[in-house]
Amino acid sequence: SKVKYRYPQKRSTLKYFLLNYQQSAAMSTLLINQPKYAWLKELGLSEDNDGVYNGNWGGKGEVITSYCPANNEPIARVRQATMAEYEETVQKLRDAWKVWADIPAPKRGEIVRQIGDALRKKIKVLGSLVSLEMGKIYVEGVGEVQEYVDVCDYAVGLSRMIGGPVLPSERPGHALIEMWNPVGLVGIITAFNFPVAVYGWNNAIALICGNVCLWKGAPTTPLTSVAVTKIVAEVLEQNNLPGAICSMTCGGADIGTAMSKDERVDLVSFTGSTHVGKMVAMLVQERFGRNLLELGGNNAIIVFEDADLNLVVPSAVFASVGTAGQRCTTTRRLMLHGSIHDVVVERVAKAYKQVRIGDPWDRNTMYGPLHTKQAVDQYLAAIEQAKQQGGTVVCGGKVMDRPGNYVEPTIITGLAHDAPIVHTETFVPILYVLKFQTEEEAFAWNNEVKQGLSSSIFTKDMGRVFRWLGPKGSDCGIVNVNIPTSGAEIGGAFGGEKHTGGGRESGSDSWKQYMRRSTW
């Protein structure tokens, strides 16, 4: 109290010094300030980043910190959107659409081509950010950016091809024409596991169709959202176009709910869990809006007695361990014919033990961490439930004693095909091995889960192949033969049936979801 009375100026100076010291200490702990991660600044990132873009950068909402899953250290901070900023962004989007919709489709394709080229120039550094912030290995991070680049190329060609048929009219002197126009404003809500590619699939196709885009990325990968938006915004601005054409609002459930309820958002494309997707779908349907849902998968590989095991083993390992089991197309059920069950389990378990586990940005690493600590808890809970339901852990089953969210890739045998845990999609690297005897049994087991995303059989029997591809075969949106369940090509429509949501993104005629049809 005496110091306060006698030396008020000194006390104020001391307080200022301490405050600055605390802020400096906090900043120095951020990975972005460490020399090893100086490359983050090549993406325009800093200690504190604006999380709103609508032609101008802003962010007056909650400040969130992004953490690296490999060591749980803070990378940098992002200021999320307030509801007032969301409202301002939607208004700017509607104004920007008036400009964008008047541009001929091939000219829109030229802008998308430039976005693809801009991404190419930053592909390694942006892939490194995906690896750092999401946790997937470096080659997968770069590969994910490549998907956005590839779909830009696809969209450029599509911009000169979209259209409807001229149909024969039954009335003399009449013409009957099918015409497609943009829906208007596309809201894109993406998940943490593909923080670049899923936005790219939607963004490139929506743009050439004549729509404007509002992106809300996952709250745990905000730096990737900011970095990608900076690249796209620069292209728009260089072409003297409104930056709001590709707007972004970082935020949580409040922003997602607002987008779902907002009648000005003509299409809501949601990628994420079935649980949240169901809520989004109900909110959008309540206002008779459109939704495009890419939700969960409980994918199976079925291996018959005549299969080439030299194909089966690497496929099963790659599809179940890749991205640490955090793909919607990850193999979660491995169904083996009784005659080959034991030998395949032995070989797959041996391969699991050779998987190189380490820092995701190390080029030699094959398997990185889970994205969050919550996922580690889900992993442990699922293993415990599997044991209680009669499963035996053949390989893995433990949290690894090292910094970050690392768990051992796990194989569990002995469960019934309809055990509750087998029918539950846990977004972690646990593979349930099931034993079957007949083709009818295997096909039925594949289809009995609620999700219907990806599926695969391994066989040399061509009759079986065509039964698998036919009406009584797989009920999934993606049906594979002698290749794994994970992965897809941008030229084919990606998505699934049942609780996977029914949406289709990227190739084939999926562009129709981003447009409205008129019969003239």
C-alpha atoms as one frame of an Amber mdcrd trajectory, in Angstrom:
protein
   0.000   0.000   0.000   2.907   2.336   0.715   4.332   1.678  -2.722   0.984
   2.428  -4.231   0.762   5.735  -2.345   4.299   6.951  -2.747   5.221   5.688
  -6.211   2.083   5.411  -8.340   4.012   5.964 -11.587   6.531   3.252 -10.754
   3.766   0.846  -9.875   2.067   1.543 -13.202   5.356   0.982 -15.044   5.919
  -2.279 -13.161   2.401  -3.455 -14.014   2.988  -2.604 -17.684   6.300  -4.468
 -17.645   4.773  -7.549 -16.034   1.871  -7.554 -18.499   4.232  -7.286 -21.446
   6.455  -9.986 -19.983   3.501 -12.338 -19.565   2.343 -11.680 -23.125   5.854
 -12.208 -24.472   6.194 -15.442 -22.508   2.885 -16.676 -23.862   3.909 -15.774
 -27.414   7.280 -17.471 -27.084   5.586 -20.777 -26.229   3.677 -20.765 -29.527
   5.177 -23.055 -32.146   4.862 -20.343 -34.780   7.543 -18.331 -32.955  10.036
 -21.178 -32.917  12.618 -21.205 -35.745  11.662 -24.784 -36.626   8.195 -23.600
 -37.609   9.095 -20.286 -39.251   7.649 -21.660 -42.512   4.140 -21.063 -41.105
   4.616 -17.366 -41.832   4.969 -18.179 -45.548   1.229 -18.877 -45.395   0.515
 -15.423 -43.959  -0.031 -16.783 -40.450   1.019 -15.005 -37.248   0.604 -15.399
 -33.480  -2.942 -14.020 -33.652  -5.012 -14.527 -36.792  -8.294 -13.112 -38.026
 -10.904 -15.838 -38.363 -13.379 -14.014 -40.594 -13.034 -13.147 -44.270 -15.749
 -11.544 -46.401 -13.645  -9.315 -48.617 -12.104  -7.898 -45.457 -10.406  -9.725
 -42.615 -11.835  -9.575 -39.102 -12.808 -11.570 -36.059 -14.205 -10.123 -32.848
 -15.367 -13.352 -31.241 -13.770 -15.880 -28.928 -10.023 -16.366 -29.289  -9.149
 -20.035 -29.695  -5.745 -21.688 -29.690  -4.846 -24.364 -32.211  -2.779 -27.259
 -30.815  -0.454 -29.719 -32.501  -1.719 -33.314 -31.939   1.835 -34.700 -32.071
   2.933 -32.871 -28.904  -0.171 -30.972 -27.680   1.755 -27.700 -27.873   0.001
 -24.499 -29.027   0.668 -23.441 -32.612  -1.081 -20.059 -32.863  -4.380 -18.334
 -32.086  -7.464 -17.437 -34.140 -10.224 -14.908 -33.421 -13.552 -16.475 -34.302
 -16.623 -14.806 -35.790 -19.358 -13.133 -33.785 -22.970 -13.498 -34.871 -22.893
  -9.875 -36.032 -19.928 -10.715 -38.275 -21.763 -13.766 -39.585 -24.693 -11.547
 -40.514 -22.409  -9.025 -42.220 -20.699 -11.839 -44.139 -23.965 -13.284 -45.458
 -25.024  -9.823 -46.661 -21.715  -9.397 -48.495 -22.066 -12.870 -49.999 -25.488
 -12.035 -51.433 -24.083  -8.857 -52.987 -21.066 -10.735 -54.364 -23.337 -13.334
 -55.971 -24.893 -10.651 -58.164 -21.449 -10.079 -59.667 -20.351 -13.720 -59.830
 -23.572 -15.075 -61.380 -23.211 -12.691 -64.338 -19.771 -14.054 -65.241 -19.946
 -16.769 -67.947 -19.227 -20.277 -66.641 -15.985 -20.738 -68.642 -14.709 -17.434
 -67.229 -15.552 -18.685 -63.746 -13.576 -21.785 -64.662 -10.577 -19.580 -65.426
 -10.704 -18.163 -61.886 -10.853 -21.701 -60.479  -7.859 -22.618 -62.653  -5.912
 -19.763 -61.065  -6.931 -20.975 -57.582  -5.517 -24.399 -58.473  -2.243 -22.834
 -59.656  -1.982 -20.724 -56.489  -2.423 -23.877 -54.394   0.271 -25.652 -56.434
   2.777 -22.971 -55.474   2.070 -23.512 -51.766   1.386 -27.252 -51.836   4.328
 -28.360 -49.682   4.027 -25.664 -47.041   0.229 -25.982 -46.881   0.551 -29.773
 -46.679   2.996 -29.277 -43.802   0.404 -27.162 -41.982  -2.232 -29.876 -42.421
   0.247 -32.359 -40.980   1.095 -30.066 -38.056  -2.446 -29.037 -37.148  -4.489
 -32.139 -38.025  -1.842 -34.774 -37.273  -1.853 -36.777 -40.517   1.523 -37.680
 -41.975   3.261 -35.231 -44.324   2.621 -37.150 -47.562  -1.087 -37.314 -46.731
  -1.138 -33.590 -45.953   0.425 -32.752 -49.319  -1.823 -35.307 -51.013  -4.861
 -33.615 -49.542  -3.885 -30.256 -51.025  -3.279 -32.088 -54.308  -6.915 -33.218
 -54.208  -8.045 -29.579 -54.142  -5.684 -28.856 -57.057  -7.021 -31.839 -58.991
 -10.660 -30.940 -58.454  -9.865 -27.406 -59.663  -8.578 -28.956 -62.891 -11.717
 -31.102 -63.092 -13.947 -28.069 -62.496 -12.224 -26.052 -65.229 -13.233 -28.649
 -67.807 -16.688 -28.948 -66.280 -17.231 -25.191 -66.630 -17.503 -25.709 -70.417
 -19.677 -28.825 -70.219 -22.517 -28.346 -67.705 -25.914 -28.217 -69.346 -29.186
 -29.959 -69.988 -30.729 -31.740 -72.965 -32.983 -30.408 -75.680 -35.967 -32.787
 -75.500 -38.567 -33.668 -78.157 -41.759 -31.726 -77.484 -45.150 -33.368 -78.085
 -46.596 -29.999 -79.148 -46.092 -28.753 -82.719 -43.889 -25.687 -83.029 -42.599
 -25.979 -79.461 -39.165 -26.594 -77.962 -38.515 -28.393 -74.677 -35.228 -27.590
 -72.954 -33.736 -28.470 -69.565 -31.742 -25.603 -68.042 -29.571 -25.446 -64.930
 -28.897 -22.328 -62.837 -26.871 -21.824 -59.631 -28.629 -22.250 -56.300 -26.935
 -19.066 -55.026 -25.162 -19.300 -51.678 -23.506 -22.585 -50.669 -22.616 -23.045
 -47.004 -19.736 -25.505 -46.548 -19.128 -27.058 -43.112 -16.063 -29.314 -43.073
 -14.499 -31.770 -40.632 -11.059 -31.878 -39.002  -9.800 -34.983 -40.810  -9.707
 -33.411 -44.287  -9.451 -29.684 -43.538  -8.446 -28.761 -47.123  -9.742 -31.404
 -49.542 -13.404 -31.473 -48.516 -13.657 -27.696 -48.847 -11.916 -27.952 -52.213
 -14.345 -30.570 -53.553 -17.282 -28.318 -52.728 -15.680 -24.964 -53.473 -14.346
 -25.646 -56.978 -17.569 -27.261 -58.239 -19.853 -24.723 -56.542 -17.887 -21.824
 -58.040 -18.039 -22.930 -61.660 -21.775 -23.535 -61.196 -22.128 -19.841 -60.352
 -22.470 -19.995 -56.576 -20.742 -18.080 -53.818 -19.362 -19.998 -50.826 -19.409
 -19.556 -47.058 -16.943 -21.870 -45.304 -16.946 -22.935 -41.674 -14.047 -25.275
 -41.052 -13.576 -27.458 -37.985 -12.879 -25.476 -34.778  -9.746 -27.583 -34.180
  -8.144 -26.791 -37.572  -8.715 -23.026 -37.877  -5.202 -22.179 -39.064  -5.689
 -24.369 -42.132  -8.977 -22.590 -42.871  -7.263 -19.206 -42.606  -4.283 -20.237
 -44.750  -6.428 -21.703 -47.539  -8.722 -18.662 -47.549  -5.738 -16.317 -47.869
  -4.638 -18.179 -51.009  -8.120 -18.142 -52.565  -8.785 -14.516 -51.575  -5.595
 -13.333 -53.243  -6.707 -14.862 -56.551 -10.126 -13.187 -56.360  -8.628  -9.823
 -55.456  -6.047 -10.022 -58.264  -8.932 -10.471 -60.700 -10.798  -7.451 -59.271
 -13.577  -9.678 -57.996 -15.321  -9.375 -54.618 -13.370 -11.387 -52.070 -16.685
 -12.247 -50.430 -17.294 -14.767 -53.238 -15.304 -17.193 -51.051 -16.063 -16.100
 -47.500 -15.043 -17.800 -44.254 -16.276 -17.628 -40.673 -14.352 -19.588 -38.062
 -16.603 -20.665 -35.233 -18.284 -23.446 -33.361 -21.788 -24.853 -33.230 -23.302
 -21.358 -33.111 -22.129 -20.550 -36.633 -23.038 -24.008 -37.935 -26.531 -23.733
 -36.464 -26.975 -20.254 -37.927 -26.014 -21.527 -41.392 -28.409 -24.460 -41.090
 -31.328 -22.223 -40.079 -30.570 -19.374 -42.487 -32.967 -19.317 -45.452 -30.430
 -17.194 -47.354 -28.070 -20.199 -47.409 -29.472 -22.123 -50.356 -27.435 -25.308
 -49.886 -25.706 -26.549 -46.731 -22.943 -29.061 -47.471 -21.994 -30.772 -44.218
 -19.166 -33.255 -43.700 -18.784 -34.798 -40.261 -20.370 -37.210 -37.825 -23.735
 -38.832 -38.405 -24.955 -37.443 -35.076 -24.294 -33.799 -35.979 -25.282 -34.356
 -39.619 -28.703 -35.509 -38.524 -29.227 -32.279 -36.562 -28.057 -30.177 -39.519
 -30.379 -32.067 -41.877 -33.389 -31.515 -39.632 -32.715 -27.787 -39.305 -32.255
 -27.375 -43.051 -35.297 -29.498 -43.900 -37.423 -27.522 -41.454 -37.030 -24.504
 -43.749 -37.233 -26.625 -46.924 -33.615 -25.896 -47.721 -31.164 -28.180 -49.472
 -28.477 -30.231 -47.791 -25.582 -32.344 -48.987 -24.435 -34.761 -46.298 -21.155
 -36.689 -46.145 -21.283 -38.530 -42.827 -19.905 -41.655 -41.185 -18.745 -44.978
 -42.533 -18.394 -48.433 -40.991 -16.524 -49.923 -43.893 -15.722 -53.593 -44.490
 -13.194 -55.549 -46.497 -14.434 -59.065 -47.307 -11.724 -61.625 -48.117 -12.747
 -64.873 -49.799 -10.808 -68.126 -49.835  -9.552 -67.552 -53.397  -8.188 -64.064
 -52.721  -4.598 -63.043 -53.464  -3.259 -62.524 -49.932  -0.342 -60.508 -51.272
  -2.928 -57.907 -52.230  -5.075 -58.353 -49.126  -2.482 -57.740 -46.412  -1.083
 -54.354 -47.534  -4.580 -53.208 -48.495  -6.049 -54.078 -45.104  -3.156 -52.436
 -43.270  -3.212 -49.260 -45.344  -6.990 -48.883 -45.133  -7.209 -49.453 -41.375
  -4.051 -47.675 -40.175  -3.877 -44.773 -42.672  -4.583 -41.354 -41.120  -4.564
 -43.213 -37.776  -8.038 -44.576 -38.536  -9.531 -41.096 -38.969 -10.889 -41.364
 -42.502 -14.597 -41.787 -43.177 -13.474 -44.548 -45.580 -11.203 -46.304 -43.037
 -11.627 -50.090 -42.899 -13.167 -50.901 -39.506 -14.351 -54.464 -40.215 -12.169
 -57.137 -41.828 -14.302 -60.150 -42.753 -12.265 -63.292 -43.440 -13.416 -66.643
 -44.799 -12.948 -69.307 -42.146 -10.359 -71.198 -44.205  -7.928 -68.245 -44.332
  -8.853 -66.430 -41.108  -5.871 -67.427 -38.987  -3.191 -66.912 -41.614  -4.494
 -63.458 -42.587  -4.746 -62.329 -38.958  -1.174 -63.480 -38.387   0.135 -61.652
 -41.446  -1.793 -58.439 -40.815  -0.691 -58.372 -37.155   2.916 -58.843 -38.236
   2.571 -55.919 -40.655   0.995 -53.744 -37.939   4.097 -54.183 -35.812   6.259
 -52.866 -38.649   4.299 -49.626 -39.078   6.656 -46.689 -38.515   5.103 -44.490
 -35.821   6.421 -40.977 -35.208   6.151 -37.259 -35.855   3.747 -36.730 -38.744
   6.034 -34.208 -40.470   8.932 -36.685 -40.490   9.011 -38.029 -44.079   9.660
 -41.598 -42.823   6.595 -41.731 -40.571   3.657 -43.876 -41.680   1.354 -43.348
 -38.695   0.842 -40.247 -36.567  -1.290 -39.214 -33.599  -5.011 -38.999 -33.085
  -6.346 -35.487 -33.533  -7.500 -34.816 -29.951  -7.246 -36.091 -26.404 -10.977
 -36.865 -26.570 -10.258 -39.323 -29.393  -7.751 -41.116 -27.142 -10.501 -41.521
 -24.528 -12.861 -42.891 -27.211 -10.165 -45.357 -28.280  -9.756 -46.709 -24.734
 -13.518 -46.895 -24.183 -14.046 -48.828 -27.429 -11.349 -51.379 -26.568 -12.892
 -51.931 -23.143 -16.346 -52.424 -24.681 -14.935 -54.852 -27.235 -13.373 -56.944
 -24.481 -16.628 -56.981 -22.534 -18.478 -58.147 -25.659 -16.129 -61.101 -26.197
 -13.295 -59.627 -28.248  -9.594 -60.510 -27.952  -6.900 -57.884 -28.543  -4.397
 -59.476 -30.929  -2.285 -56.401 -31.514  -2.053 -52.939 -29.922  -4.665 -51.761
 -27.449  -2.619 -49.234 -25.481  -1.936 -45.515 -25.322   1.700 -44.866 -26.209
   4.026 -43.375 -23.616   5.157 -40.311 -25.540   4.025 -36.684 -25.971   0.947
 -36.151 -28.099  -2.172 -38.198 -28.759  -0.522 -41.455 -29.832  -2.239 -44.829
 -29.536  -1.236 -48.241 -30.835  -3.038 -49.436 -33.980  -5.224 -52.253 -32.754
  -6.630 -55.549 -34.064  -9.469 -57.297 -32.204 -10.779 -60.775 -33.072 -13.534
 -63.016 -31.738 -16.462 -60.611 -31.817 -19.867 -61.445 -33.233 -20.692 -59.708
 -36.509 -23.589 -57.907 -34.823 -21.827 -56.988 -31.557 -22.798 -53.419 -30.566
 -19.198 -52.163 -30.718 -18.743 -53.642 -34.213 -21.784 -51.651 -35.361 -20.401
 -48.462 -33.807 -18.148 -46.208 -35.871 -15.344 -45.169 -33.522 -13.068 -42.729
 -35.326  -9.851 -44.415 -34.181  -7.462 -47.141 -35.489  -9.298 -50.251 -34.267
  -9.895 -53.104 -36.700 -12.511 -55.754 -35.860 -11.806 -59.106 -37.551 -14.851
 -61.294 -38.228 -15.027 -64.886 -39.495 -17.619 -65.888 -42.119 -18.355 -69.051
 -44.119 -20.612 -68.153 -47.091 -20.921 -65.373 -49.637 -24.517 -64.655 -48.635
 -23.436 -64.286 -45.020 -20.588 -61.906 -45.861 -22.693 -59.678 -48.121 -25.437
 -59.515 -45.476 -22.929 -58.563 -42.757 -21.497 -55.831 -44.961 -24.956 -54.310
 -45.416 -26.343 -54.734 -41.899 -24.642 -51.653 -40.403 -26.429 -48.305 -40.528
 -23.773 -46.572 -42.623 -23.233 -47.249 -46.320 -20.096 -45.453 -47.480 -17.323
 -47.737 -48.761 -16.894 -51.493 -49.149 -14.521 -53.970 -50.750 -14.149 -57.633
 -51.631 -11.029 -59.602 -52.514 -11.692 -62.522 -54.837 -10.777 -63.980 -58.238
 -14.318 -65.261 -58.914 -15.819 -63.005 -61.611 -19.323 -64.268 -60.970 -18.965
 -63.179 -57.346 -17.593 -59.808 -58.453 -20.704 -59.058 -60.498 -23.016 -60.271
 -57.735 -21.143 -57.885 -55.399 -21.646 -55.004 -57.845 -25.288 -55.864 -58.457
 -28.583 -55.122 -56.676 -28.097 -57.831 -54.025 -24.444 -56.967 -53.424 -22.956
 -54.020 -51.553 -25.406 -51.267 -50.580 -22.612 -48.680 -50.289 -21.946 -45.610
 -52.407 -18.394 -46.811 -53.087 -17.972 -50.458 -54.094 -14.444 -51.824 -54.594
 -12.937 -55.045 -55.915  -9.402 -56.113 -54.933  -8.504 -52.659 -53.636  -8.963
 -51.130 -50.148 -11.977 -49.139 -48.921 -10.080 -45.918 -48.291  -9.444 -43.290
 -50.890 -11.424 -42.168 -53.918 -10.953 -40.529 -57.283 -12.216 -37.030 -58.010
 -13.790 -38.148 -61.303 -16.323 -40.360 -59.532 -19.073 -39.068 -57.254 -17.993
 -39.525 -53.633 -20.503 -40.371 -50.914 -22.697 -43.048 -49.411 -26.141 -44.277
 -48.512 -28.266 -44.690 -45.368 -26.731 -42.959 -42.320 -23.842 -41.772 -44.472
 -26.311 -39.161 -45.680 -26.871 -39.844 -49.370 -24.814 -36.881 -50.599 -22.353
 -36.975 -53.489 -19.376 -34.671 -53.937 -16.852 -33.998 -56.714 -17.175 -36.108
 -59.878 -19.799 -37.563 -62.197 -22.998 -35.468 -62.136 -22.586 -34.278 -58.532
 -22.479 -30.714 -59.918 -26.283 -30.930 -60.158 -26.546 -30.676 -56.376 -25.115
 -27.162 -56.576 -27.671 -26.042 -59.164 -31.415 -25.842 -59.659 -33.198 -27.313
 -62.680 -35.734 -25.551 -64.851 -37.725 -27.086 -67.686 -38.271 -24.574 -70.492
